[in-house]
Amino acid sequence: MDSLLDALQEGRLIELPDNDKLDALQFLAHIIEAIPSLPPGTDVAGLILAKEQTSQTSLGMGWACPDARVPFDEDLICVVGWSPQGVNYGAPDGIPVSIIAMYLVPENQRNHYLREVSLLAKALTVYPGVKGLRAVKELNEIRDYLLDLITSTKETVGPDSRARMIRLQARPTLESLPAGDLSNLIIEPVTLVGAPGLKPIVLTQNAGLAQRLDATVGLLEKIEAEGVCQTGGWRVSKRGKVAYQHGRFTYDCLAITTSGVGRK
């Protein structure tokens, strides 16, 4: 389960802010959307929510594995959300979901993804501590729990994976790691309104973000040309564009930061 290990190693294990299913899925999807290697405008949240309407992504026993399949080549990407209270996910076994392992599945990673989820499902059947998931109270305990779960399926633990897990177990607690800032990720929806000869209009509930974007020179040009704009600690990514009469248009964007500059 290399992608799950990658998520632990790269700080993509995050405590979910609440136990609402829709909010949890959107939160994790937006984290994937913020990964710089993804093409601008990749609507992970839309893909995830559309699939949830037609598929059951719960594995049971407090786990769910939603996935977004995309038509380009990239690494298989996983982000893991932990809910201390448990998310009312509508799982067939009725158990609230504590772990949501969300995957971005590129075209060239379909088989890799199927193997990983198959191994994960197998691990859940053989791991003796699987029923203790709801008793875990700290994020670092969840990290250790996941490492133990991975080792319970011998096929997943080759020499390289074993070495990576040893390094993970030797790392300091998540609170002292820079990657731990992901648990304080700030995600703001933004609408940018443009028209010929007029200054861009920024629509957002975050006053500090609005002020920052108002002062950003060439904001619309950067969003149009590159699909993303970095400014003042914020990463603004374009999700979509709607054109109107007389050359007017709007950009639907997400603004993401992991630092205190984004707090209202």
GROMACS .gro file of C-alpha atoms in nm, residues 79-216:
model
  138
   79VAL     CA    1  -0.498   1.178   0.136
   80VAL     CA    2  -0.628   1.042   0.466
   81GLY     CA    3  -0.886   1.210   0.687
   82TRP     CA    4  -0.953   1.101   1.045
   83SER     CA    5  -1.276   1.181   1.226
   84PRO     CA    6  -1.259   1.129   1.604
   85GLN     CA    7  -1.640   1.130   1.627
   86GLY     CA    8  -1.696   0.924   1.314
   87VAL     CA    9  -1.869   1.035   0.994
   88ASN     CA   10  -2.226   0.923   0.927
   89TYR     CA   11  -2.130   0.775   0.591
   90GLY     CA   12  -2.425   0.547   0.528
   91ALA     CA   13  -2.204   0.238   0.548
   92PRO     CA   14  -2.382  -0.098   0.504
   93ASP     CA   15  -2.260  -0.218   0.845
   94GLY     CA   16  -2.391   0.099   1.011
   95ILE     CA   17  -2.054   0.182   1.169
   96PRO     CA   18  -1.957   0.552   1.149
   97VAL     CA   19  -1.651   0.606   0.931
   98SER     CA   20  -1.340   0.711   1.121
   99ILE     CA   21  -1.091   0.690   0.833
  100ILE     CA   22  -1.152   0.828   0.484
  101ALA     CA   23  -0.867   0.735   0.250
  102MET     CA   24  -0.935   0.939  -0.064
  103TYR     CA   25  -0.753   0.857  -0.387
  104LEU     CA   26  -0.685   1.047  -0.706
  105VAL     CA   27  -0.662   0.776  -0.972
  106PRO     CA   28  -0.494   0.888  -1.297
  107GLU     CA   29  -0.535   0.695  -1.621
  108ASN     CA   30  -0.198   0.521  -1.583
  109GLN     CA   31  -0.263   0.414  -1.222
  110ARG     CA   32  -0.593   0.221  -1.247
  111ASN     CA   33  -0.439  -0.122  -1.183
  112HIS     CA   34  -0.218   0.015  -0.906
  113TYR     CA   35  -0.524   0.162  -0.735
  114LEU     CA   36  -0.727  -0.159  -0.762
  115ARG     CA   37  -0.443  -0.358  -0.611
  116GLU     CA   38  -0.396  -0.109  -0.328
  117VAL     CA   39  -0.764  -0.103  -0.232
  118SER     CA   40  -0.781  -0.482  -0.257
  119LEU     CA   41  -0.486  -0.515  -0.019
  120LEU     CA   42  -0.641  -0.260   0.216
  121ALA     CA   43  -0.970  -0.451   0.224
  122LYS     CA   44  -0.775  -0.769   0.299
  123ALA     CA   45  -0.581  -0.597   0.576
  124LEU     CA   46  -0.907  -0.493   0.742
  125THR     CA   47  -1.011  -0.858   0.762
  126VAL     CA   48  -0.687  -0.981   0.922
  127TYR     CA   49  -0.574  -0.689   1.138
  128PRO     CA   50  -0.651  -0.784   1.500
  129GLY     CA   51  -0.683  -0.423   1.613
  130VAL     CA   52  -0.936  -0.311   1.353
  131LYS     CA   53  -1.218  -0.282   1.608
  132GLY     CA   54  -1.008  -0.051   1.824
  133LEU     CA   55  -1.022   0.232   1.571
  134ARG     CA   56  -1.295   0.425   1.753
  135ALA     CA   57  -1.092   0.419   2.074
  136VAL     CA   58  -0.804   0.617   1.919
  137LYS     CA   59  -0.802   0.977   2.042
  138GLU     CA   60  -0.487   1.138   1.897
  139LEU     CA   61  -0.359   1.194   1.544
  140ASN     CA   62  -0.024   1.036   1.625
  141GLU     CA   63  -0.203   0.726   1.750
  142ILE     CA   64  -0.385   0.709   1.417
  143ARG     CA   65  -0.053   0.721   1.234
  144ASP     CA   66   0.075   0.429   1.441
  145TYR     CA   67  -0.254   0.245   1.390
  146LEU     CA   68  -0.221   0.279   1.012
  147LEU     CA   69   0.138   0.156   1.015
  148ASP     CA   70   0.035  -0.149   1.217
  149LEU     CA   71  -0.251  -0.212   0.976
  150ILE     CA   72  -0.019  -0.204   0.675
  151THR     CA   73   0.222  -0.452   0.833
  152SER     CA   74  -0.065  -0.693   0.895
  153THR     CA   75  -0.076  -0.772   0.522
  154LYS     CA   76   0.260  -0.926   0.444
  155GLU     CA   77   0.237  -0.873   0.067
  156THR     CA   78   0.246  -0.496   0.116
  157VAL     CA   79   0.563  -0.493   0.321
  158GLY     CA   80   0.865  -0.536   0.098
  159PRO     CA   81   1.212  -0.417   0.206
  160ASP     CA   82   1.155  -0.063   0.079
  161SER     CA   83   0.817  -0.027   0.250
  162ARG     CA   84   0.954  -0.171   0.573
  163ALA     CA   85   1.239   0.081   0.572
  164ARG     CA   86   0.996   0.366   0.511
  165MET     CA   87   0.778   0.256   0.802
  166ILE     CA   88   1.080   0.241   1.033
  167ARG     CA   89   1.162   0.599   0.937
  168LEU     CA   90   0.802   0.705   0.998
  169GLN     CA   91   0.797   0.543   1.341
  170ALA     CA   92   1.118   0.725   1.429
  171ARG     CA   93   0.982   1.066   1.333
  172PRO     CA   94   0.871   1.320   1.597
  173THR     CA   95   0.505   1.373   1.676
  174LEU     CA   96   0.289   1.523   1.406
  175GLU     CA   97   0.245   1.850   1.592
  176SER     CA   98   0.616   1.929   1.556
  177LEU     CA   99   0.632   1.854   1.185
  178PRO     CA  100   0.584   2.120   0.916
  179ALA     CA  101   0.350   1.884   0.732
  180GLY     CA  102   0.126   1.888   1.039
  181ASP     CA  103   0.017   2.236   0.931
  182LEU     CA  104  -0.212   2.061   0.683
  183SER     CA  105  -0.448   1.997   0.974
  184ASN     CA  106  -0.493   2.377   0.987
  185LEU     CA  107  -0.544   2.410   0.614
  186ILE     CA  108  -0.760   2.708   0.521
  187ILE     CA  109  -0.969   2.670   0.206
  188GLU     CA  110  -1.179   2.957   0.076
  189PRO     CA  111  -1.406   2.962  -0.229
  190VAL     CA  112  -1.348   3.270  -0.444
  191THR     CA  113  -1.530   3.415  -0.742
  192LEU     CA  114  -1.340   3.656  -0.966
  193VAL     CA  115  -1.546   3.880  -1.192
  194GLY     CA  116  -1.387   4.041  -1.495
  195ALA     CA  117  -1.497   4.273  -1.774
  196PRO     CA  118  -1.314   4.475  -2.040
  197GLY     CA  119  -1.171   4.797  -1.901
  198LEU     CA  120  -1.280   4.729  -1.543
  199LYS     CA  121  -1.083   4.635  -1.233
  200PRO     CA  122  -1.144   4.272  -1.128
  201ILE     CA  123  -1.406   4.217  -0.859
  202VAL     CA  124  -1.314   3.966  -0.587
  203LEU     CA  125  -1.601   3.789  -0.410
  204THR     CA  126  -1.505   3.598  -0.094
  205GLN     CA  127  -1.610   3.582   0.271
  206ASN     CA  128  -1.248   3.618   0.385
  207ALA     CA  129  -1.169   3.988   0.425
  208GLY     CA  130  -0.793   3.940   0.437
  209LEU     CA  131  -0.796   3.730   0.123
  210ALA     CA  132  -1.014   3.984  -0.058
  211GLN     CA  133  -0.770   4.260   0.034
  212ARG     CA  134  -0.474   4.055  -0.085
  213LEU     CA  135  -0.633   3.967  -0.419
  214ASP     CA  136  -0.750   4.323  -0.476
  215ALA     CA  137  -0.386   4.430  -0.450
  216THR     CA  138  -0.247   4.155  -0.676
   0.00000   0.00000   0.00000
